[in-house]
Amino acid sequence: MGLVYPLPSIKTASGGKEIHLESLLGKTVLVIGGGGREHAIVDALRRSPQVEKIYCAPGNAGIGLQAFNVPLKDTDVEGLKAFALENEVDLTVVGPEASLAAGIVDAFRAAGLKIFGHTKAATAIESSKEFAKKLMEKYGIPTAGYCSFSDYEEALAYVSARPFPAVLKYDGLAAGKGVVIAQDLDEARKALADMLLDHSFGQGRVVVEDFLTGPEFSFLCFVDGERVYPMPLSQDHKRAFDGDEGPNTGGMGAYTGLPFITPEDREFAYKEILCKAASAMVAEGLPLSGVLYGGLMKTPQGIKVIEFNARFGDPETEVVLPLLKSDIYDIFEGVASGTPLEEPVWDNGVTLGVVLASKGYPGHYEKGFDISGLDTVDAQVYHMGTAVRDGHVFTNGGRVLMVVSGGKDLADARQKVYAEIRKIGCDNLFYRSDIAHIAFE
Ligand code: AMP
Ligand code: GLY
């Protein structure tokens, strides 16, 4: 498998699971994507005794230590389908929303290939804000009140008559950049002009939402029609700098073991949000068959949906999947085939992970800086944006690496992660030093 060094299995309060490479036999899996999320998926698949060979398209330097990287773009549906047919892939697992929105699941299924992920039509729960809002309204799923517009003047008149801040969301996939929290009329005017006059993201509408407050968290579930299998809750850190300052990013770190969520909160979110959404999609004739990600907020009026995603979160996946004790191949295969699963078993320890990003990210940044010391790190290192040349790993993206550890509690996991990060040498990386701060306030 081209292994240069084995990544250590994660240690949590109840202990990590041993991996025996010699016991791997059988299935061939193709993972679509090339970030930290896909590295964590590949890593979990490597723990399955049924999986013999893993391909990852396009993959990255770290994934290449555990799988065969395939130089195909994640939206090259025809190329990926031809690859899967030619290489007798038993199961394909989709990471990015772009692949789902490009119709990869529909195309694979039509070719008789087994694939884990939602159809293009069902992916609307993420790709169209208006679809998601209408669904929640129709089925009584708690979320912020909203109104949607295609006309700039009408949108501006509506926003002007309401209190600020105003939440403006472009109705389509916008790579995480389609949400503006406007603090005053000037900002709102600029954002609306950008979205509805200049069409910076495309021809979509704009959803204007009530502004909610409270801590956010991510609730990921495996969903097969009405069957909803919850994963441990996690919290992302979207802002670039300590103290939740600076611009919004794809996520600078995450952890499990949320101190602000009670068992009752979790039960409410599971039943009244995730299960209801899954049933609603069945009722709409768009059954889900993959991951449903609830981006939720614990507001003073209860838990509400900020957004749904139709895929694993990144960086949430990197802290959630290391806790999975069940065989992930069985889960992916069961959901892809529509067969009921045994309830997945999770380690009840905690995990914490910190993202190392290129200086300048999420704005302009340079690539190509050498990274050293990775093989000395005694924690899980997931590669997010790396490539390899002449045996040297170098930076090749905005978010570059994520270092993840378990621990007996969050303080222990946090101490371990930051100690291990100091072993990594690179001239162009920065990271937040306060991941999971809410647990220590
Ligand atoms: P989204 O892409 O919909 O997750 O929005 C990005 C971020 O904007 C969220 O993670 C929240 O921090 C913030 N946000 C979105 N909607 C609201 C809302 N209705 N009220 C307050 N903040 C929001
Ligand atoms: N962590 C945010 C996302 O995956 O959308």
CSV table of C-alpha atoms and ligand atoms in Angstrom, one decimal:
chain,number,residue,atom,x,y,z
A,1,MET,CA,0.0,0.0,0.0
A,2,GLY,CA,3.0,2.3,-0.2
A,3,LEU,CA,3.1,2.9,3.5
A,4,VAL,CA,6.0,5.1,4.6
A,5,TYR,CA,5.1,5.3,8.2
A,6,PRO,CA,2.0,4.0,10.0
A,7,LEU,CA,-0.1,6.8,11.6
A,8,PRO,CA,-0.6,5.8,15.2
A,9,SER,CA,-4.1,4.7,16.1
A,10,ILE,CA,-5.9,7.2,18.3
A,11,LYS,CA,-5.9,6.8,22.1
A,12,THR,CA,-8.9,7.8,24.0
A,13,ALA,CA,-10.0,7.3,27.6
A,14,SER,CA,-11.3,3.8,26.8
A,15,GLY,CA,-8.3,3.0,24.7
A,16,GLY,CA,-7.5,2.9,20.9
A,17,LYS,CA,-8.2,0.0,18.6
A,18,GLU,CA,-5.2,-2.1,17.3
A,19,ILE,CA,-4.9,-2.2,13.5
A,20,HIS,CA,-3.6,-5.5,12.0
A,21,LEU,CA,-2.6,-4.9,8.4
A,22,GLU,CA,-2.3,-8.6,7.7
A,23,SER,CA,-6.0,-9.0,8.5
A,24,LEU,CA,-7.1,-6.7,5.7
A,25,LEU,CA,-8.6,-8.5,2.9
A,26,GLY,CA,-11.5,-8.3,0.5
A,27,LYS,CA,-13.1,-5.1,-0.5
A,28,THR,CA,-12.0,-2.3,-2.8
A,29,VAL,CA,-13.2,1.2,-1.8
A,30,LEU,CA,-13.0,4.5,-3.7
A,31,VAL,CA,-13.1,7.6,-1.5
A,32,ILE,CA,-13.9,10.9,-3.4
A,33,GLY,CA,-12.2,14.1,-2.1
A,34,GLY,CA,-8.7,15.2,-1.0
A,35,GLY,CA,-8.9,17.0,2.4
A,36,GLY,CA,-8.7,16.2,6.1
A,37,ARG,CA,-12.3,14.9,6.0
A,38,GLU,CA,-11.4,12.3,3.4
A,39,HIS,CA,-8.1,11.5,5.2
A,40,ALA,CA,-10.2,10.7,8.3
A,41,ILE,CA,-12.6,8.5,6.2
A,42,VAL,CA,-9.7,6.7,4.7
A,43,ASP,CA,-8.2,6.2,8.1
A,44,ALA,CA,-11.4,4.7,9.5
A,45,LEU,CA,-11.7,2.4,6.4
A,46,ARG,CA,-8.2,1.2,7.1
A,47,ARG,CA,-9.4,0.0,10.5
A,48,SER,CA,-12.0,-2.3,8.7
A,49,PRO,CA,-10.8,-5.9,8.4
A,50,GLN,CA,-13.0,-6.3,5.3
A,51,VAL,CA,-11.2,-3.6,3.3
A,52,GLU,CA,-8.2,-4.6,1.2
A,53,LYS,CA,-7.6,-1.7,-1.1
A,54,ILE,CA,-8.5,2.0,-0.9
A,55,TYR,CA,-8.3,4.5,-3.7
A,56,CYS,CA,-8.8,8.2,-3.1
A,57,ALA,CA,-9.5,10.8,-5.8
A,58,PRO,CA,-7.7,13.1,-5.8
A,59,GLY,CA,-6.3,12.4,-2.3
A,60,ASN,CA,-3.3,14.2,-0.8
A,61,ALA,CA,0.2,13.5,0.6
A,62,GLY,CA,-1.1,12.0,3.9
A,63,ILE,CA,-3.8,10.0,2.3
A,64,GLY,CA,-1.2,8.6,0.0
A,65,LEU,CA,0.4,6.8,3.0
A,66,GLN,CA,-2.8,4.8,3.6
A,67,ALA,CA,-4.5,4.6,0.1
A,68,PHE,CA,-3.7,5.0,-3.6
A,69,ASN,CA,-4.2,8.6,-4.7
A,70,VAL,CA,-6.0,8.8,-8.1
A,71,PRO,CA,-5.4,12.0,-10.1
A,72,LEU,CA,-9.1,12.7,-10.9
A,73,LYS,CA,-11.0,15.8,-9.8
A,74,ASP,CA,-13.9,15.2,-7.4
A,75,THR,CA,-16.4,16.6,-9.9
A,76,ASP,CA,-15.2,14.5,-12.8
A,77,VAL,CA,-18.2,12.2,-12.6
A,78,GLU,CA,-17.6,10.4,-15.9
A,79,GLY,CA,-13.9,9.9,-15.2
A,80,LEU,CA,-14.6,8.6,-11.7
A,81,LYS,CA,-17.3,6.3,-12.9
A,82,ALA,CA,-15.0,4.8,-15.6
A,83,PHE,CA,-12.3,4.4,-12.9
A,84,ALA,CA,-14.6,2.6,-10.5
A,85,LEU,CA,-15.8,0.2,-13.3
A,86,GLU,CA,-12.3,-0.5,-14.5
A,87,ASN,CA,-10.9,-1.1,-11.1
A,88,GLU,CA,-13.8,-3.2,-9.8
A,89,VAL,CA,-14.5,-0.9,-6.9
A,90,ASP,CA,-17.0,-2.5,-4.5
A,91,LEU,CA,-18.1,0.7,-2.8
A,92,THR,CA,-17.5,4.5,-3.4
A,93,VAL,CA,-17.8,7.0,-0.5
A,94,VAL,CA,-18.3,10.6,-1.4
A,95,GLY,CA,-16.7,13.4,0.8
A,96,PRO,CA,-17.4,16.8,-0.9
A,97,GLU,CA,-20.8,18.4,-1.5
A,98,ALA,CA,-19.6,19.5,-5.0
A,99,SER,CA,-19.4,15.8,-6.1
A,100,LEU,CA,-23.0,15.2,-4.8
A,101,ALA,CA,-24.3,18.4,-6.4
A,102,ALA,CA,-22.6,17.2,-9.7
A,103,GLY,CA,-24.8,14.1,-9.6
A,104,ILE,CA,-22.1,11.5,-8.9
A,105,VAL,CA,-24.5,9.3,-6.9
A,106,ASP,CA,-27.2,9.3,-9.7
A,107,ALA,CA,-24.5,8.5,-12.3
A,108,PHE,CA,-22.9,5.7,-10.3
A,109,ARG,CA,-26.2,4.1,-9.4
A,110,ALA,CA,-27.3,4.2,-13.0
A,111,ALA,CA,-24.1,2.3,-13.9
A,112,GLY,CA,-24.9,-0.3,-11.2
A,113,LEU,CA,-22.1,0.9,-8.9
A,114,LYS,CA,-22.7,1.0,-5.1
A,115,ILE,CA,-22.1,4.5,-3.6
A,116,PHE,CA,-22.5,6.2,-0.2
A,117,GLY,CA,-24.0,9.7,-0.6
A,118,HIS,CA,-27.2,11.4,-1.6
A,119,THR,CA,-28.7,11.9,-5.0
A,120,LYS,CA,-28.3,15.3,-6.6
A,121,ALA,CA,-32.0,16.1,-5.9
A,122,ALA,CA,-31.7,15.2,-2.2
A,123,THR,CA,-28.5,17.3,-1.9
A,124,ALA,CA,-30.8,20.3,-2.2
A,125,ILE,CA,-31.1,20.2,1.6
A,126,GLU,CA,-27.6,21.7,1.5
A,127,SER,CA,-27.2,23.3,-1.9
A,128,SER,CA,-30.4,25.3,-1.8
A,129,LYS,CA,-31.0,27.4,1.3
A,130,GLU,CA,-34.6,28.2,0.2
A,131,PHE,CA,-35.4,24.5,-0.2
A,132,ALA,CA,-34.0,23.8,3.3
A,133,LYS,CA,-36.0,26.7,4.8
A,134,LYS,CA,-39.2,25.6,3.1
A,135,LEU,CA,-38.7,22.0,4.3
A,136,MET,CA,-38.2,23.1,7.9
A,137,GLU,CA,-41.3,25.4,7.7
A,138,LYS,CA,-43.5,22.7,6.3
A,139,TYR,CA,-42.5,20.0,8.7
A,140,GLY,CA,-42.1,22.2,11.9
A,141,ILE,CA,-38.4,21.9,12.3
A,142,PRO,CA,-37.1,24.8,14.5
A,143,THR,CA,-35.0,27.4,12.6
A,144,ALA,CA,-34.7,31.2,12.2
A,145,GLY,CA,-37.7,33.0,10.6
A,146,TYR,CA,-36.9,34.0,7.0
A,147,CYS,CA,-38.0,35.6,3.8
A,148,SER,CA,-36.4,35.1,0.3
A,149,PHE,CA,-35.9,37.5,-2.6
A,150,SER,CA,-34.6,37.7,-6.1
A,151,ASP,CA,-35.1,41.4,-6.5
A,152,TYR,CA,-32.5,43.7,-5.0
A,153,GLU,CA,-34.9,46.6,-4.2
A,154,GLU,CA,-37.4,44.4,-2.5
A,155,ALA,CA,-34.7,42.7,-0.4
A,156,LEU,CA,-33.2,46.0,0.6
A,157,ALA,CA,-36.7,47.4,1.6
A,158,TYR,CA,-37.3,44.3,3.8
A,159,VAL,CA,-33.9,44.5,5.4
A,160,SER,CA,-34.2,48.3,6.1
A,161,ALA,CA,-37.4,47.8,8.0
A,162,ARG,CA,-36.0,45.2,10.4
A,163,PRO,CA,-33.5,45.3,13.3
A,164,PHE,CA,-29.8,44.7,12.7
A,165,PRO,CA,-27.7,42.6,12.4
A,166,ALA,CA,-29.3,41.1,9.3
A,167,VAL,CA,-28.4,37.6,8.1
A,168,LEU,CA,-28.1,37.4,4.3
A,169,LYS,CA,-27.6,34.0,2.7
A,170,TYR,CA,-27.0,33.4,-1.0
A,171,ASP,CA,-29.2,30.5,-2.1
A,172,GLY,CA,-26.8,28.1,-3.6
A,173,LEU,CA,-23.4,26.5,-3.0
A,174,ALA,CA,-21.0,29.3,-2.4
A,175,ALA,CA,-18.0,27.5,-0.8
A,176,GLY,CA,-18.9,28.8,2.7
A,177,LYS,CA,-18.7,32.4,1.5
A,178,GLY,CA,-22.4,33.0,0.8
A,179,VAL,CA,-23.4,34.1,4.3
A,180,VAL,CA,-23.1,37.8,5.4
A,181,ILE,CA,-24.0,39.0,8.8
A,182,ALA,CA,-24.6,42.7,8.1
A,183,GLN,CA,-24.2,45.0,11.1
A,184,ASP,CA,-25.8,48.0,9.4
A,185,LEU,CA,-27.7,49.2,6.3
A,186,ASP,CA,-24.4,50.0,4.4
A,187,GLU,CA,-23.1,46.5,4.8
A,188,ALA,CA,-26.4,45.0,3.9
A,189,ARG,CA,-26.7,47.2,0.8
A,190,LYS,CA,-23.2,46.1,-0.3
A,191,ALA,CA,-23.8,42.4,0.3
A,192,LEU,CA,-27.2,42.4,-1.5
A,193,ALA,CA,-25.8,44.3,-4.5
A,194,ASP,CA,-23.0,41.7,-4.6
A,195,MET,CA,-25.4,38.8,-4.6
A,196,LEU,CA,-28.4,40.2,-6.5
A,197,LEU,CA,-27.0,42.8,-8.9
A,198,ASP,CA,-23.4,41.6,-9.6
A,199,HIS,CA,-24.4,37.9,-9.2
A,200,SER,CA,-20.9,37.2,-7.7
A,201,PHE,CA,-21.9,33.6,-6.8
A,202,GLY,CA,-24.4,33.0,-9.7
A,203,GLN,CA,-28.0,33.6,-10.5
A,204,GLY,CA,-29.5,32.5,-7.1
A,205,ARG,CA,-31.9,34.2,-4.7
A,206,VAL,CA,-31.1,35.6,-1.3
A,207,VAL,CA,-32.6,34.3,2.0
A,208,VAL,CA,-32.9,36.9,4.8
A,209,GLU,CA,-33.0,35.4,8.2
A,210,ASP,CA,-33.6,36.4,11.8
A,211,PHE,CA,-30.4,36.8,13.7
A,212,LEU,CA,-30.0,34.1,16.4
A,213,THR,CA,-27.6,33.9,19.3
A,214,GLY,CA,-26.0,31.1,21.3
A,215,PRO,CA,-23.3,28.4,20.9
A,216,GLU,CA,-23.2,26.5,17.7
A,217,PHE,CA,-22.5,22.8,17.3
A,218,SER,CA,-22.5,20.1,14.7
A,219,PHE,CA,-24.7,17.0,14.8
A,220,LEU,CA,-23.8,14.5,12.1
A,221,CYS,CA,-25.9,11.4,11.5
A,222,PHE,CA,-25.7,8.5,9.0
A,223,VAL,CA,-29.1,8.5,7.3
A,224,ASP,CA,-30.8,5.9,5.2
A,225,GLY,CA,-34.4,7.0,4.5
A,226,GLU,CA,-36.2,7.1,7.9
A,227,ARG,CA,-33.3,5.4,9.7
A,228,VAL,CA,-31.0,7.9,11.5
A,229,TYR,CA,-27.8,6.8,13.3
A,230,PRO,CA,-26.3,9.6,15.4
A,231,MET,CA,-22.6,10.3,15.7
A,232,PRO,CA,-21.0,12.1,18.7
A,233,LEU,CA,-21.6,15.8,18.8
A,234,SER,CA,-18.8,18.2,17.9
A,235,GLN,CA,-18.0,21.9,17.7
A,236,ASP,CA,-16.1,23.6,14.9
A,237,HIS,CA,-14.3,27.0,15.3
A,238,LYS,CA,-15.1,29.0,12.2
A,239,ARG,CA,-13.1,32.2,12.8
A,240,ALA,CA,-9.4,32.4,11.9
A,241,PHE,CA,-8.0,33.7,15.2
A,242,ASP,CA,-8.1,33.2,18.9
A,243,GLY,CA,-11.1,34.5,20.8
A,244,ASP,CA,-13.3,33.9,17.7
A,245,GLU,CA,-11.8,36.9,16.0
A,246,GLY,CA,-11.0,37.4,12.3
A,247,PRO,CA,-12.6,36.2,9.1
A,248,ASN,CA,-14.7,33.1,8.7
A,249,THR,CA,-12.8,30.1,7.5
A,250,GLY,CA,-13.7,26.5,6.6
A,251,GLY,CA,-12.9,25.6,10.3
A,252,MET,CA,-9.8,26.0,12.4
A,253,GLY,CA,-10.3,23.2,14.9
A,254,ALA,CA,-12.9,21.0,16.5
A,255,TYR,CA,-13.6,18.8,19.5
A,256,THR,CA,-16.1,16.3,20.9
A,257,GLY,CA,-17.5,16.1,24.4
A,258,LEU,CA,-19.4,19.4,24.4
A,259,PRO,CA,-19.8,20.8,27.9
A,260,PHE,CA,-22.9,23.0,27.0
A,261,ILE,CA,-25.1,20.3,25.6
A,262,THR,CA,-27.3,18.2,28.0
A,263,PRO,CA,-28.6,14.7,27.2
A,264,GLU,CA,-32.1,16.3,26.9
A,265,ASP,CA,-30.7,18.8,24.3
A,266,ARG,CA,-29.2,16.0,22.3
A,267,GLU,CA,-32.4,14.0,22.4
A,268,PHE,CA,-34.4,17.0,21.3
A,269,ALA,CA,-32.0,17.7,18.4
A,270,TYR,CA,-32.0,14.0,17.4
A,271,LYS,CA,-35.8,13.6,17.4
A,272,GLU,CA,-37.1,17.0,16.5
A,273,ILE,CA,-34.5,18.0,14.0
A,274,LEU,CA,-32.4,15.2,12.5
A,275,CYS,CA,-35.1,12.5,12.5
A,276,LYS,CA,-37.8,14.9,11.4
A,277,ALA,CA,-35.6,16.2,8.6
A,278,ALA,CA,-35.0,12.6,7.4
A,279,SER,CA,-38.7,11.8,7.5
A,280,ALA,CA,-39.5,15.0,5.7
A,281,MET,CA,-37.1,14.1,2.9
A,282,VAL,CA,-38.8,10.7,2.5
A,283,ALA,CA,-42.2,12.4,2.5
A,284,GLU,CA,-40.9,14.7,-0.3
A,285,GLY,CA,-39.8,11.8,-2.4
A,286,LEU,CA,-36.2,12.6,-1.8
A,287,PRO,CA,-34.9,10.0,0.7
A,288,LEU,CA,-31.4,10.7,2.1
A,289,SER,CA,-28.7,8.0,1.9
A,290,GLY,CA,-25.5,9.3,3.3
A,291,VAL,CA,-24.6,11.9,6.0
A,292,LEU,CA,-27.0,14.5,7.3
A,293,TYR,CA,-25.1,17.3,9.1
A,294,GLY,CA,-27.2,19.6,11.3
A,295,GLY,CA,-25.4,22.9,11.9
A,296,LEU,CA,-27.3,23.8,15.1
A,297,MET,CA,-27.4,26.6,17.6
A,298,LYS,CA,-28.5,26.4,21.3
A,299,THR,CA,-30.4,29.7,21.5
A,300,PRO,CA,-32.2,31.1,24.5
A,301,GLN,CA,-35.4,29.8,22.8
A,302,GLY,CA,-34.1,26.3,22.3
A,303,ILE,CA,-32.1,24.5,19.7
A,304,LYS,CA,-32.5,25.7,16.2
A,305,VAL,CA,-31.1,24.8,12.7
A,306,ILE,CA,-28.6,27.2,11.2
A,307,GLU,CA,-28.1,25.0,8.2
A,308,PHE,CA,-28.1,21.5,7.0
A,309,ASN,CA,-25.3,19.9,5.1
A,310,ALA,CA,-25.5,16.8,3.0
A,311,ARG,CA,-22.1,15.4,3.9
A,312,PHE,CA,-19.5,14.9,6.6
A,313,GLY,CA,-18.2,18.2,8.1
A,314,ASP,CA,-14.6,19.3,7.9
A,315,PRO,CA,-12.9,19.5,10.4
A,316,GLU,CA,-15.7,17.7,12.5
A,317,THR,CA,-15.1,14.3,10.8
A,318,GLU,CA,-11.5,14.3,12.0
A,319,VAL,CA,-12.5,14.4,15.6
A,320,VAL,CA,-15.7,12.2,15.3
A,321,LEU,CA,-14.6,9.2,13.2
A,322,PRO,CA,-11.6,8.3,15.5
A,323,LEU,CA,-14.3,7.5,18.1
A,324,LEU,CA,-16.0,4.9,15.9
A,325,LYS,CA,-15.6,1.4,17.3
A,326,SER,CA,-17.9,-0.3,14.7
A,327,ASP,CA,-16.7,-1.3,11.2
A,328,ILE,CA,-17.2,1.7,9.0
A,329,TYR,CA,-17.4,-0.4,5.9
A,330,ASP,CA,-20.6,-2.0,7.3
A,331,ILE,CA,-22.1,1.4,7.9
A,332,PHE,CA,-21.3,2.8,4.4
A,333,GLU,CA,-22.3,-0.5,2.7
A,334,GLY,CA,-25.6,-0.8,4.7
A,335,VAL,CA,-26.6,2.8,4.0
A,336,ALA,CA,-25.6,2.6,0.3
A,337,SER,CA,-27.7,-0.7,-0.1
A,338,GLY,CA,-30.6,0.5,2.0
A,339,THR,CA,-30.2,-2.3,4.6
A,340,PRO,CA,-30.8,-1.6,8.3
A,341,LEU,CA,-27.6,-1.2,10.4
A,342,GLU,CA,-26.7,-2.5,13.8
A,343,GLU,CA,-26.5,0.7,15.9
A,344,PRO,CA,-22.9,2.0,15.5
A,345,VAL,CA,-20.8,1.8,18.6
A,346,TRP,CA,-18.8,4.8,19.7
A,347,ASP,CA,-16.0,5.3,22.2
A,348,ASN,CA,-17.3,7.6,24.9
A,349,GLY,CA,-13.9,9.4,25.3
A,350,VAL,CA,-13.2,12.9,24.0
A,351,THR,CA,-11.1,14.1,21.0
A,352,LEU,CA,-9.7,17.5,20.1
A,353,GLY,CA,-8.1,18.6,16.9
A,354,VAL,CA,-6.3,21.8,15.8
A,355,VAL,CA,-5.9,22.9,12.2
A,356,LEU,CA,-2.6,24.3,10.9
A,357,ALA,CA,-3.3,26.7,8.1
A,358,SER,CA,-1.1,28.7,5.6
A,359,LYS,CA,-0.4,32.2,6.7
A,360,GLY,CA,-2.9,34.5,5.0
A,361,TYR,CA,-5.7,31.9,4.9
A,362,PRO,CA,-8.6,32.4,4.4
A,363,GLY,CA,-7.3,35.2,2.2
A,364,HIS,CA,-4.4,35.0,-0.2
A,365,TYR,CA,-1.6,32.6,0.8
A,366,GLU,CA,1.5,30.9,-0.8
A,367,LYS,CA,1.9,27.2,-1.3
A,368,GLY,CA,5.0,25.0,-1.5
A,369,PHE,CA,6.6,25.3,2.0
A,370,ASP,CA,8.4,22.2,3.3
A,371,ILE,CA,6.9,20.5,6.3
A,372,SER,CA,9.2,18.6,8.7
A,373,GLY,CA,8.8,16.5,11.8
A,374,LEU,CA,5.6,14.8,10.9
A,375,ASP,CA,6.9,11.3,11.6
A,376,THR,CA,7.8,12.4,15.2
A,377,VAL,CA,4.3,13.4,16.1
A,378,ASP,CA,2.6,11.1,18.6
A,379,ALA,CA,-1.0,11.9,17.7
A,380,GLN,CA,-3.2,11.5,14.6
A,381,VAL,CA,-2.1,13.9,11.8
A,382,TYR,CA,-4.7,14.3,9.1
A,383,HIS,CA,-3.6,16.0,6.0
A,384,MET,CA,-5.9,18.7,4.6
A,385,GLY,CA,-3.8,20.5,1.9
A,386,THR,CA,-0.5,18.8,1.3
A,387,ALA,CA,1.4,17.3,-1.6
A,388,VAL,CA,4.7,15.3,-1.8
A,389,ARG,CA,7.7,15.8,-4.0
A,390,ASP,CA,10.9,13.8,-3.8
A,391,GLY,CA,9.8,12.4,-0.5
A,392,HIS,CA,9.2,15.8,1.0
A,393,VAL,CA,5.8,16.9,2.2
A,394,PHE,CA,4.9,20.5,1.4
A,395,THR,CA,2.0,22.9,1.9
A,396,ASN,CA,-0.5,22.8,-0.9
A,397,GLY,CA,-3.7,24.5,0.4
A,398,GLY,CA,-5.2,27.0,2.8
A,399,ARG,CA,-5.9,24.5,5.6
A,400,VAL,CA,-2.8,22.2,5.6
A,401,LEU,CA,-2.8,19.7,8.5
A,402,MET,CA,-5.0,18.8,11.5
A,403,VAL,CA,-3.5,17.3,14.6
A,404,VAL,CA,-6.0,15.2,16.7
A,405,SER,CA,-5.7,13.5,20.0
A,406,GLY,CA,-7.9,11.8,22.5
A,407,GLY,CA,-7.4,12.2,26.2
A,408,LYS,CA,-8.9,11.4,29.6
A,409,ASP,CA,-10.7,14.8,29.3
A,410,LEU,CA,-10.6,17.9,27.1
A,411,ALA,CA,-7.8,19.5,29.1
A,412,ASP,CA,-5.6,16.4,28.6
A,413,ALA,CA,-6.4,16.1,24.9
A,414,ARG,CA,-5.7,19.8,24.4
A,415,GLN,CA,-2.4,19.7,26.2
A,416,LYS,CA,-1.3,16.7,24.1
A,417,VAL,CA,-2.3,18.2,20.7
A,418,TYR,CA,-0.5,21.5,21.4
A,419,ALA,CA,2.6,19.6,22.6
A,420,GLU,CA,2.7,17.5,19.4
A,421,ILE,CA,2.1,20.5,17.1
A,422,ARG,CA,5.3,22.0,18.4
A,423,LYS,CA,7.2,19.1,16.8
A,424,ILE,CA,6.0,20.1,13.3
A,425,GLY,CA,8.4,22.5,11.4
A,426,CYS,CA,7.2,24.8,8.7
A,427,ASP,CA,7.8,28.5,7.9
A,428,ASN,CA,4.3,29.3,6.7
A,429,LEU,CA,1.8,27.8,9.1
A,430,PHE,CA,-0.4,29.3,11.9
A,431,TYR,CA,-3.0,27.9,14.2
A,432,ARG,CA,-5.4,28.9,16.9
A,433,SER,CA,-4.2,28.3,20.5
A,434,ASP,CA,-7.7,28.2,22.1
A,435,ILE,CA,-9.6,25.3,20.5
A,436,ALA,CA,-12.4,24.1,22.9
A,437,HIS,CA,-12.1,27.4,24.8
A,438,ILE,CA,-15.8,27.3,25.8
A,439,ALA,CA,-15.0,24.2,27.9
A,440,PHE,CA,-12.4,26.2,29.9
A,441,GLU,CA,-14.3,29.4,30.5
B,1,AMP,P1,-24.1,28.9,7.3
B,1,AMP,O1,-23.3,28.8,6.1
B,1,AMP,O2,-25.6,29.0,7.1
B,1,AMP,O3,-23.7,27.8,8.3
B,1,AMP,O4,-23.7,30.2,8.1
B,1,AMP,C1,-22.4,30.5,8.4
B,1,AMP,C2,-22.3,31.1,9.8
B,1,AMP,O5,-23.1,32.3,9.9
B,1,AMP,C3,-22.9,30.2,10.8
B,1,AMP,O6,-22.0,29.2,11.3
B,1,AMP,C4,-23.3,31.2,11.9
B,1,AMP,O7,-22.2,31.5,12.7
B,1,AMP,C5,-23.7,32.4,11.1
B,1,AMP,N1,-25.2,32.4,11.0
B,1,AMP,C6,-25.9,31.8,10.0
B,1,AMP,N2,-27.2,32.0,10.2
B,1,AMP,C7,-27.3,32.7,11.3
B,1,AMP,C8,-28.5,33.2,12.0
B,1,AMP,N3,-29.7,33.1,11.6
B,1,AMP,N4,-28.2,33.9,13.1
B,1,AMP,C9,-27.0,34.1,13.6
B,1,AMP,N5,-25.8,33.7,13.0
B,1,AMP,C10,-26.0,33.0,11.8
B,2,GLY,N1,-17.2,22.6,9.4
B,2,GLY,C1,-18.1,23.2,8.5
B,2,GLY,C2,-18.5,22.4,7.4
B,2,GLY,O1,-18.0,21.3,7.1
B,2,GLY,O2,-19.3,22.9,6.6
